[in-house]
GROMACS .gro file of C-alpha atoms in nm:
model
  433
    1MET     CA    1  -1.233   1.954  -1.479
    2ALA     CA    2  -1.035   2.162  -1.232
    3MET     CA    3  -0.818   1.933  -1.027
    4ASN     CA    4  -0.608   2.031  -0.717
    5ILE     CA    5  -0.278   1.905  -0.830
    6SER     CA    6   0.050   2.086  -0.908
    7LYS     CA    7   0.174   2.066  -1.264
    8ALA     CA    8   0.512   1.861  -1.152
    9ASP     CA    9   0.288   1.569  -0.999
   10ALA     CA   10   0.046   1.587  -1.322
   11LYS     CA   11   0.352   1.537  -1.517
   12ARG     CA   12   0.475   1.251  -1.293
   13ILE     CA   13   0.136   1.080  -1.327
   14ARG     CA   14   0.130   1.115  -1.697
   15GLN     CA   15   0.485   0.984  -1.725
   16LYS     CA   16   0.374   0.675  -1.513
   17LEU     CA   17   0.069   0.601  -1.702
   18MET     CA   18   0.236   0.633  -2.039
   19SER     CA   19   0.500   0.390  -1.942
   20ALA     CA   20   0.297   0.151  -1.747
   21PRO     CA   21  -0.075   0.136  -1.738
   22VAL     CA   22  -0.099   0.043  -1.360
   23ALA     CA   23  -0.210   0.252  -1.059
   24PRO     CA   24   0.046   0.540  -1.029
   25GLY     CA   25   0.139   0.443  -0.668
   26GLU     CA   26   0.095   0.743  -0.410
   27TYR     CA   27  -0.068   0.939  -0.703
   28ALA     CA   28  -0.339   0.692  -0.746
   29HIS     CA   29  -0.631   0.887  -0.572
   30PHE     CA   30  -0.607   1.145  -0.830
   31ILE     CA   31  -0.746   0.924  -1.096
   32ASN     CA   32  -0.979   0.696  -0.884
   33ALA     CA   33  -1.335   0.685  -0.941
   34GLY     CA   34  -1.637   0.484  -0.832
   35THR     CA   35  -1.517   0.373  -0.498
   36GLU     CA   36  -1.521   0.722  -0.302
   37LYS     CA   37  -1.810   0.598  -0.085
   38ILE     CA   38  -1.648   0.306   0.022
   39LEU     CA   39  -1.315   0.471   0.067
   40THR     CA   40  -1.513   0.731   0.283
   41ILE     CA   41  -1.686   0.466   0.489
   42LEU     CA   42  -1.360   0.285   0.564
   43GLU     CA   43  -1.190   0.623   0.636
   44GLU     CA   44  -1.440   0.736   0.885
   45ASN     CA   45  -1.516   0.392   1.056
   46TYR     CA   46  -1.152   0.276   1.098
   47PHE     CA   47  -0.895   0.543   1.023
   48GLN     CA   48  -1.081   0.811   1.203
   49GLU     CA   49  -1.241   0.580   1.483
   50GLU     CA   50  -1.151   0.221   1.552
   51LEU     CA   51  -0.783   0.207   1.468
   52PRO     CA   52  -0.670   0.495   1.691
   53GLU     CA   53  -0.872   0.314   1.973
   54GLY     CA   54  -0.675  -0.005   1.915
   55ILE     CA   55  -0.943  -0.195   1.737
   56SER     CA   56  -0.816  -0.406   1.469
   57CYS     CA   57  -0.987  -0.549   1.146
   58PHE     CA   58  -0.931  -0.765   0.825
   59LYS     CA   59  -1.064  -0.687   0.466
   60TYR     CA   60  -1.041  -0.899   0.150
   61LEU     CA   61  -1.058  -0.706  -0.173
   62GLU     CA   62  -1.165  -0.894  -0.462
   63GLY     CA   63  -1.150  -0.792  -0.856
   64ASP     CA   64  -1.027  -0.919  -1.175
   65TYR     CA   65  -0.717  -0.836  -1.352
   66GLY     CA   66  -0.721  -0.454  -1.423
   67SER     CA   67  -1.042  -0.379  -1.240
   68GLY     CA   68  -0.843  -0.151  -0.996
   69LYS     CA   69  -0.727  -0.332  -0.683
   70THR     CA   70  -0.433  -0.163  -0.677
   71GLN     CA   71  -0.568   0.171  -0.741
   72PHE     CA   72  -0.810   0.097  -0.460
   73ILE     CA   73  -0.539   0.021  -0.219
   74HIS     CA   74  -0.324   0.315  -0.290
   75SER     CA   75  -0.611   0.535  -0.257
   76LEU     CA   76  -0.718   0.402   0.073
   77ALA     CA   77  -0.354   0.437   0.189
   78GLU     CA   78  -0.358   0.801   0.117
   79ARG     CA   79  -0.659   0.871   0.311
   80GLY     CA   80  -0.497   0.650   0.582
   81ARG     CA   81  -0.196   0.880   0.575
   82ARG     CA   82  -0.392   1.189   0.587
   83ASN     CA   83  -0.555   1.057   0.900
   84HIS     CA   84  -0.225   1.003   1.084
   85ILE     CA   85  -0.206   0.612   1.012
   86VAL     CA   86   0.104   0.446   0.909
   87THR     CA   87   0.078   0.251   0.580
   88ALA     CA   88   0.266  -0.050   0.413
   89ILE     CA   89   0.183  -0.176   0.074
   90VAL     CA   90   0.329  -0.520   0.003
   91ASN     CA   91   0.333  -0.685  -0.337
   92ILE     CA   92   0.294  -1.049  -0.318
   93GLY     CA   93   0.540  -1.235  -0.537
   94GLN     CA   94   0.870  -1.395  -0.573
   95GLU     CA   95   1.033  -1.154  -0.327
   96CYS     CA   96   0.730  -1.199  -0.083
   97PRO     CA   97   0.562  -1.524  -0.101
   98PHE     CA   98   0.281  -1.518   0.134
   99LYS     CA   99   0.411  -1.901   0.261
  100SER     CA  100   0.681  -1.734   0.437
  101PRO     CA  101   0.627  -1.534   0.765
  102LEU     CA  102   0.994  -1.404   0.746
  103ALA     CA  103   0.920  -1.268   0.399
  104ILE     CA  104   0.596  -1.110   0.487
  105PHE     CA  105   0.785  -0.963   0.803
  106ARG     CA  106   1.051  -0.819   0.592
  107ALA     CA  107   0.821  -0.681   0.324
  108ILE     CA  108   0.600  -0.481   0.597
  109VAL     CA  109   0.874  -0.333   0.781
  110SER     CA  110   1.067  -0.220   0.477
  111SER     CA  111   0.738  -0.068   0.338
  112PHE     CA  112   0.639   0.150   0.635
  113MET     CA  113   0.551   0.506   0.524
  114PRO     CA  114   0.474   0.781   0.776
  115PRO     CA  115   0.159   0.963   0.791
  116ILE     CA  116   0.113   1.285   0.592
  117GLY     CA  117   0.134   1.629   0.764
  118LYS     CA  118   0.302   1.584   1.120
  119TYR     CA  119   0.554   1.355   1.000
  120SER     CA  120   0.572   1.459   0.621
  121GLY     CA  121   0.890   1.561   0.447
  122HIS     CA  122   1.071   1.244   0.540
  123GLU     CA  123   1.171   1.057   0.218
  124GLY     CA  124   1.187   0.683   0.204
  125LYS     CA  125   1.016   0.373   0.342
  126GLY     CA  126   1.083   0.157   0.621
  127ILE     CA  127   1.074   0.112   1.013
  128GLU     CA  128   1.394   0.345   1.044
  129VAL     CA  129   1.202   0.608   0.847
  130LEU     CA  130   0.937   0.603   1.100
  131LEU     CA  131   1.166   0.622   1.388
  132LYS     CA  132   1.374   0.922   1.232
  133SER     CA  133   1.062   1.113   1.125
  134TRP     CA  134   0.915   1.080   1.480
  135ALA     CA  135   1.244   1.172   1.647
  136ILE     CA  136   1.291   1.473   1.419
  137ASP     CA  137   0.929   1.612   1.462
  138LYS     CA  138   0.961   1.585   1.852
  139LEU     CA  139   1.284   1.765   1.828
  140LYS     CA  140   1.111   2.047   1.631
  141GLU     CA  141   0.835   2.059   1.865
  142LEU     CA  142   1.091   2.146   2.130
  143GLY     CA  143   1.237   2.430   1.914
  144TRP     CA  144   1.511   2.263   1.725
  145SER     CA  145   1.565   2.332   1.337
  146THR     CA  146   1.733   2.106   1.096
  147GLY     CA  147   2.086   2.203   1.087
  148GLN     CA  148   2.133   2.334   1.419
  149GLU     CA  149   2.315   2.178   1.701
  150ILE     CA  150   2.052   1.954   1.911
  151PRO     CA  151   2.015   2.115   2.247
  152VAL     CA  152   2.123   1.870   2.528
  153LEU     CA  153   1.790   1.882   2.718
  154ALA     CA  154   1.567   1.852   2.380
  155ARG     CA  155   1.776   1.528   2.308
  156ARG     CA  156   1.750   1.390   2.655
  157GLN     CA  157   1.355   1.435   2.624
  158VAL     CA  158   1.308   1.279   2.304
  159GLU     CA  159   1.555   1.007   2.408
  160GLN     CA  160   1.326   0.885   2.696
  161ALA     CA  161   1.117   0.694   2.470
  162PHE     CA  162   1.412   0.459   2.394
  163ASN     CA  163   1.580   0.467   2.735
  164LYS     CA  164   1.297   0.336   2.932
  165VAL     CA  165   1.300  -0.051   2.996
  166TRP     CA  166   1.026  -0.254   2.812
  167TYR     CA  167   0.890  -0.506   3.015
  168GLY     CA  168   0.663  -0.770   2.861
  169ALA     CA  169   0.737  -0.712   2.511
  170PRO     CA  170   0.630  -0.996   2.266
  171ASP     CA  171   0.990  -1.045   2.172
  172THR     CA  172   1.277  -0.927   2.379
  173GLN     CA  173   1.540  -0.907   2.117
  174MET     CA  174   1.337  -0.712   1.862
  175ALA     CA  175   1.230  -0.456   2.171
  176SER     CA  176   1.608  -0.407   2.248
  177ALA     CA  177   1.669  -0.356   1.879
  178LEU     CA  178   1.424  -0.088   1.850
  179LEU     CA  179   1.548   0.089   2.144
  180ALA     CA  180   1.892   0.092   2.012
  181LEU     CA  181   1.803   0.186   1.674
  182GLY     CA  182   1.608   0.485   1.815
  183LYS     CA  183   1.910   0.592   2.023
  184ARG     CA  184   2.129   0.538   1.727
  185ILE     CA  185   1.920   0.756   1.498
  186LEU     CA  186   1.940   1.036   1.740
  187ASP     CA  187   2.326   0.988   1.760
  188LEU     CA  188   2.359   1.022   1.387
  189GLU     CA  189   2.137   1.337   1.379
  190SER     CA  190   2.343   1.486   1.655
  191GLY     CA  191   2.655   1.425   1.408
  192ALA     CA  192   2.782   1.101   1.508
  193GLN     CA  193   2.959   0.940   1.223
  194PRO     CA  194   2.793   0.618   1.066
  195SER     CA  195   2.937   0.294   1.133
  196ASN     CA  196   2.919  -0.055   0.971
  197THR     CA  197   2.738  -0.159   1.301
  198ASP     CA  198   2.493   0.085   1.214
  199THR     CA  199   2.411  -0.079   0.890
  200GLU     CA  200   2.409  -0.426   1.056
  201LEU     CA  201   2.146  -0.289   1.304
  202PHE     CA  202   1.931  -0.142   1.049
  203SER     CA  203   1.948  -0.455   0.850
  204TRP     CA  204   1.870  -0.677   1.160
  205VAL     CA  205   1.570  -0.475   1.246
  206ARG     CA  206   1.459  -0.511   0.880
  207GLY     CA  207   1.478  -0.897   0.908
  208GLU     CA  208   1.794  -0.961   0.724
  209ASN     CA  209   1.988  -1.241   0.794
  210VAL     CA  210   2.264  -1.063   0.999
  211LYS     CA  211   2.476  -1.208   1.265
  212SER     CA  212   2.743  -0.991   1.407
  213LYS     CA  213   2.971  -1.000   1.702
  214ASN     CA  214   2.923  -0.632   1.761
  215LEU     CA  215   2.557  -0.646   1.755
  216LYS     CA  216   2.566  -0.931   2.014
  217GLU     CA  217   2.802  -0.740   2.226
  218LEU     CA  218   2.647  -0.402   2.206
  219TYR     CA  219   2.264  -0.485   2.180
  220SER     CA  220   2.241  -0.857   2.281
  221LEU     CA  221   2.095  -0.926   1.927
  222HIS     CA  222   2.226  -1.290   1.853
  223GLU     CA  223   1.950  -1.443   1.647
  224PRO     CA  224   1.805  -1.301   1.327
  225THR     CA  225   1.440  -1.303   1.249
  226ARG     CA  226   1.315  -1.652   1.124
  227ASP     CA  227   0.986  -1.779   1.009
  228GLU     CA  228   0.925  -1.904   1.379
  229THR     CA  229   0.973  -1.565   1.523
  230ALA     CA  230   0.851  -1.343   1.248
  231PHE     CA  231   0.477  -1.268   1.359
  232LYS     CA  232   0.607  -1.226   1.729
  233ARG     CA  233   0.845  -0.945   1.606
  234LEU     CA  234   0.593  -0.773   1.382
  235LYS     CA  235   0.371  -0.755   1.693
  236THR     CA  236   0.660  -0.606   1.889
  237VAL     CA  237   0.718  -0.363   1.616
  238ILE     CA  238   0.353  -0.247   1.586
  239GLU     CA  239   0.316  -0.223   1.985
  240PHE     CA  240   0.639  -0.022   1.988
  241LEU     CA  241   0.531   0.214   1.739
  242ARG     CA  242   0.182   0.245   1.869
  243ASN     CA  243   0.227   0.263   2.243
  244ARG     CA  244   0.601   0.409   2.284
  245LEU     CA  245   0.596   0.659   1.986
  246GLY     CA  246   0.209   0.731   1.968
  247PHE     CA  247   0.146   0.629   1.587
  248LYS     CA  248  -0.239   0.601   1.602
  249GLY     CA  249  -0.288   0.295   1.354
  250PHE     CA  250  -0.157   0.093   1.085
  251PHE     CA  251  -0.296  -0.004   0.722
  252ILE     CA  252  -0.116  -0.296   0.589
  253ALA     CA  253  -0.235  -0.445   0.236
  254PHE     CA  254  -0.114  -0.726   0.061
  255ASP     CA  255  -0.156  -0.683  -0.331
  256GLU     CA  256  -0.150  -1.038  -0.507
  257GLY     CA  257  -0.243  -0.900  -0.852
  258THR     CA  258  -0.271  -1.224  -1.059
  259ARG     CA  259  -0.024  -1.414  -0.862
  260THR     CA  260  -0.114  -1.707  -0.630
  261GLU     CA  261   0.218  -1.901  -0.625
  262SER     CA  262   0.217  -1.888  -0.246
  263PHE     CA  263  -0.115  -2.090  -0.252
  264ARG     CA  264  -0.082  -2.322  -0.561
  265ARG     CA  265   0.278  -2.477  -0.553
  266GLY     CA  266   0.243  -2.769  -0.359
  267SER     CA  267   0.008  -2.887  -0.063
  268VAL     CA  268   0.267  -2.775   0.206
  269ALA     CA  269   0.326  -2.422   0.079
  270ARG     CA  270  -0.037  -2.367   0.040
  271HIS     CA  271  -0.133  -2.501   0.378
  272GLN     CA  272   0.139  -2.250   0.527
  273ALA     CA  273   0.028  -1.977   0.339
  274ILE     CA  274  -0.340  -2.015   0.453
  275GLU     CA  275  -0.233  -2.071   0.810
  276ASN     CA  276  -0.018  -1.722   0.768
  277MET     CA  277  -0.338  -1.550   0.672
  278LEU     CA  278  -0.555  -1.710   0.946
  279THR     CA  279  -0.286  -1.622   1.189
  280MET     CA  280  -0.319  -1.239   1.101
  281ILE     CA  281  -0.707  -1.262   1.097
  282ASN     CA  282  -0.732  -1.437   1.412
  283GLU     CA  283  -0.456  -1.272   1.629
  284ASN     CA  284  -0.561  -0.929   1.485
  285ALA     CA  285  -0.932  -1.002   1.599
  286GLU     CA  286  -0.799  -1.101   1.947
  287GLY     CA  287  -0.612  -0.769   1.962
  288GLU     CA  288  -0.270  -0.886   1.928
  289PHE     CA  289  -0.175  -0.632   1.643
  290GLY     CA  290  -0.326  -0.329   1.794
  291GLY     CA  291  -0.492  -0.082   1.576
  292VAL     CA  292  -0.420  -0.256   1.250
  293MET     CA  293  -0.601  -0.285   0.902
  294PHE     CA  294  -0.494  -0.583   0.736
  295LEU     CA  295  -0.609  -0.606   0.357
  296TYR     CA  296  -0.548  -0.896   0.122
  297ALA     CA  297  -0.641  -0.826  -0.245
  298ALA     CA  298  -0.686  -1.093  -0.514
  299THR     CA  299  -0.867  -1.229  -0.801
  300PRO     CA  300  -1.210  -1.416  -0.785
  301THR     CA  301  -1.008  -1.719  -0.892
  302PHE     CA  302  -0.819  -1.712  -0.563
  303ARG     CA  303  -1.164  -1.743  -0.367
  304SER     CA  304  -1.310  -1.987  -0.591
  305GLU     CA  305  -0.996  -2.215  -0.619
  306VAL     CA  306  -0.822  -2.185  -0.292
  307ILE     CA  307  -1.027  -2.020   0.001
  308GLN     CA  308  -1.340  -2.224  -0.055
  309ASN     CA  309  -1.132  -2.520   0.014
  310TYR     CA  310  -1.028  -2.409   0.358
  311GLN     CA  311  -1.339  -2.366   0.574
  312ALA     CA  312  -1.201  -2.182   0.838
  313LEU     CA  313  -1.075  -1.909   0.608
  314ASP     CA  314  -1.396  -1.916   0.393
  315ASP     CA  315  -1.609  -1.869   0.715
  316ARG     CA  316  -1.392  -1.544   0.817
  317ILE     CA  317  -1.405  -1.399   0.482
  318GLY     CA  318  -1.768  -1.498   0.386
  319SER     CA  319  -1.963  -1.443   0.077
  320VAL     CA  320  -2.157  -1.136   0.161
  321ALA     CA  321  -2.017  -0.838   0.010
  322PHE     CA  322  -1.956  -0.502   0.179
  323PHE     CA  323  -2.195  -0.207   0.106
  324PRO     CA  324  -2.253   0.122   0.308
  325GLY     CA  325  -2.475  -0.036   0.574
  326ARG     CA  326  -2.225  -0.306   0.638
  327PRO     CA  327  -1.899  -0.157   0.702
  328MET     CA  328  -1.764  -0.441   0.917
  329THR     CA  329  -1.807  -0.691   0.636
  330PRO     CA  330  -1.478  -0.831   0.529
  331LEU     CA  331  -1.543  -0.889   0.181
  332ILE     CA  332  -1.518  -0.607  -0.097
  333VAL     CA  333  -1.605  -0.691  -0.447
  334LEU     CA  334  -1.459  -0.438  -0.708
  335GLU     CA  335  -1.675  -0.584  -1.009
  336SER     CA  336  -1.990  -0.458  -0.880
  337LEU     CA  337  -1.858  -0.093  -0.874
  338ASN     CA  338  -1.691  -0.088  -1.214
  339SER     CA  339  -1.949   0.044  -1.485
  340GLU     CA  340  -1.937   0.254  -1.819
  341LYS     CA  341  -2.008   0.567  -1.604
  342ILE     CA  342  -1.730   0.518  -1.367
  343THR     CA  343  -1.490   0.436  -1.658
  344ALA     CA  344  -1.606   0.749  -1.829
  345GLN     CA  345  -1.536   0.940  -1.490
  346ILE     CA  346  -1.181   0.811  -1.491
  347GLY     CA  347  -1.132   0.945  -1.853
  348GLU     CA  348  -1.261   1.288  -1.732
  349LYS     CA  349  -0.989   1.293  -1.447
  350LEU     CA  350  -0.721   1.195  -1.700
  351LEU     CA  351  -0.837   1.480  -1.902
  352ALA     CA  352  -0.758   1.717  -1.616
  353ILE     CA  353  -0.411   1.557  -1.546
  354PHE     CA  354  -0.310   1.573  -1.901
  355SER     CA  355  -0.431   1.935  -1.926
  356LYS     CA  356  -0.252   2.051  -1.616
  357ALA     CA  357   0.065   1.851  -1.733
  358ASP     CA  358   0.077   1.980  -2.097
  359GLY     CA  359  -0.112   2.303  -2.068
  360VAL     CA  360  -0.372   2.178  -2.310
  361GLU     CA  361  -0.737   2.328  -2.304
  362TRP     CA  362  -0.933   2.046  -2.409
  363ASP     CA  363  -1.247   2.052  -2.613
  364LEU     CA  364  -1.483   1.874  -2.359
  365LYS     CA  365  -1.736   1.788  -2.636
  366ILE     CA  366  -1.487   1.619  -2.850
  367GLN     CA  367  -1.308   1.444  -2.575
  368SER     CA  368  -1.624   1.330  -2.392
  369ALA     CA  369  -1.730   1.157  -2.735
  370ASN     CA  370  -1.381   1.009  -2.747
  371ILE     CA  371  -1.408   0.855  -2.420
  372GLN     CA  372  -1.729   0.671  -2.522
  373ALA     CA  373  -1.596   0.587  -2.853
  374ILE     CA  374  -1.289   0.401  -2.691
  375ILE     CA  375  -1.507   0.231  -2.420
  376GLN     CA  376  -1.743   0.110  -2.708
  377ALA     CA  377  -1.441   0.025  -2.921
  378LEU     CA  378  -1.280  -0.207  -2.653
  379LYS     CA  379  -1.617  -0.404  -2.602
  380ASN     CA  380  -1.644  -0.445  -2.974
  381VAL     CA  381  -1.291  -0.558  -3.013
  382LYS     CA  382  -1.186  -0.686  -2.696
  383TYR     CA  383  -1.450  -0.749  -2.446
  384PHE     CA  384  -1.770  -0.836  -2.649
  385GLU     CA  385  -1.793  -1.164  -2.430
  386THR     CA  386  -1.816  -0.993  -2.085
  387ASP     CA  387  -1.948  -0.641  -2.218
  388ARG     CA  388  -1.728  -0.488  -1.935
  389VAL     CA  389  -1.399  -0.297  -2.002
  390PRO     CA  390  -1.137  -0.337  -1.719
  391PRO     CA  391  -1.032   0.026  -1.618
  392ARG     CA  392  -0.656  -0.053  -1.667
  393HIS     CA  393  -0.714  -0.135  -2.029
  394PHE     CA  394  -0.922   0.186  -2.101
  395VAL     CA  395  -0.666   0.397  -1.884
  396PHE     CA  396  -0.385   0.273  -2.139
  397GLN     CA  397  -0.597   0.345  -2.444
  398PHE     CA  398  -0.710   0.685  -2.359
  399CYS     CA  399  -0.373   0.802  -2.226
  400SER     CA  400  -0.223   0.713  -2.579
  401LEU     CA  401  -0.505   0.876  -2.753
  402LEU     CA  402  -0.463   1.206  -2.534
  403ASP     CA  403  -0.101   1.205  -2.625
  404GLN     CA  404  -0.198   1.211  -2.983
  405GLN     CA  405  -0.501   1.442  -2.956
  406LYS     CA  406  -0.292   1.725  -2.770
  407ASN     CA  407  -0.187   1.856  -3.093
  408ASN     CA  408  -0.502   1.809  -3.305
  409GLN     CA  409  -0.819   1.733  -3.132
  410THR     CA  410  -1.060   1.538  -3.343
  411GLU     CA  411  -1.370   1.329  -3.280
  412LEU     CA  412  -1.317   0.957  -3.346
  413THR     CA  413  -1.585   0.741  -3.526
  414ILE     CA  414  -1.620   0.402  -3.391
  415GLU     CA  415  -1.431   0.245  -3.671
  416GLN     CA  416  -1.155   0.490  -3.608
  417ALA     CA  417  -1.150   0.403  -3.230
  418GLU     CA  418  -1.151   0.018  -3.306
  419ASN     CA  419  -0.860   0.071  -3.532
  420PHE     CA  420  -0.685   0.271  -3.264
  421VAL     CA  421  -0.731   0.004  -2.989
  422GLN     CA  422  -0.618  -0.255  -3.222
  423THR     CA  423  -0.295  -0.102  -3.305
  424HIS     CA  424  -0.218   0.008  -2.960
  425GLU     CA  425  -0.179  -0.309  -2.766
  426LEU     CA  426  -0.164  -0.299  -2.399
  427PRO     CA  427   0.189  -0.391  -2.284
  428GLU     CA  428   0.245  -0.666  -2.045
  429THR     CA  429   0.336  -0.591  -1.691
  430GLU     CA  430   0.450  -0.820  -1.386
  431ASP     CA  431   0.114  -0.903  -1.308
  432ASP     CA  432   0.055  -1.059  -1.649
  433GLU     CA  433   0.345  -1.309  -1.605
   0.00000   0.00000   0.00000
């Protein structure tokens, strides 16, 4: 039951799971089970080989509510970051409806996270975090330490990436903005005082509706990003990060949960959302987004009610599911990976996390029996029609049980387990709305 996790991280995971039974973000890989083989294949085939070579791909992840889509995405992102891949996880919803290219652009550039290792130690998300992490790590390679004055020669060497004129950029304004942003980050690290223009520049690059006399005069930035220019500017950002700064590849995931508003509210909105997805799939396949894995996650209902009505999109996703011998297949179906055995493995990982967090030595015989009792109770009480327990529901119930069991470990009968799951209702999350 040993797990390579710190007590602090174990406590964070426990707290997250006790407050909301959803994948615990960047810690999701600690409780992931059942998808390791697929994750490894994706890691080796794409993160280690194709993305660094500039080859791109699209994956469609399908699973019912609570089946582990978000868990899978975060686990894959963690593997990406350990392979020097930039990641961005976007939740499709009110703040980012898929019908809006501008909303998609804003969400992606605001969600960028630098790779683990070389660029680690930089908190926050967003395009400016990537530029700052790159600049600081380049300075450190030249002998600079945080808190010291930056040597003139070191600064000049790092600044070359932002001084060289960029010919042929997909969008000239975004190209100018990225060059300006990089130089301004170096200014700030060198002790320059922040200004209102800095804030406007950062916001403009993130796609906010900023029009400023200073931005126009200093950087020739006169037109904020719009739906019509969003994808072209996203290509510019990707190309800049890859070719100028040397980031190896990108994993950009869209997690729909149970939300499909972008595709169901009116024919015009639905058509635009489908066109946006096709644009990313087709232009990615043509190499216009170099070294990017786009992934879209949704429920089976989305494919049966929406995708199958659009032949071009249905053809690109297909109906043949991914398996180890077919890593190029776009469709990944989680339902085929969920089983009682996998759910029990998740329970064993939760035991290890709670043990680390609380300093509890579990009686494995008792708790293994309790895992099976909770699974059976959920099947008897909640899921007797499908005979399959969603991992999310099990995680909530078993975490609640462990919180009680840490002071007095007892083996539950099936009747006791049924009573427990009936008196501990799964709380609603945003995805339930």
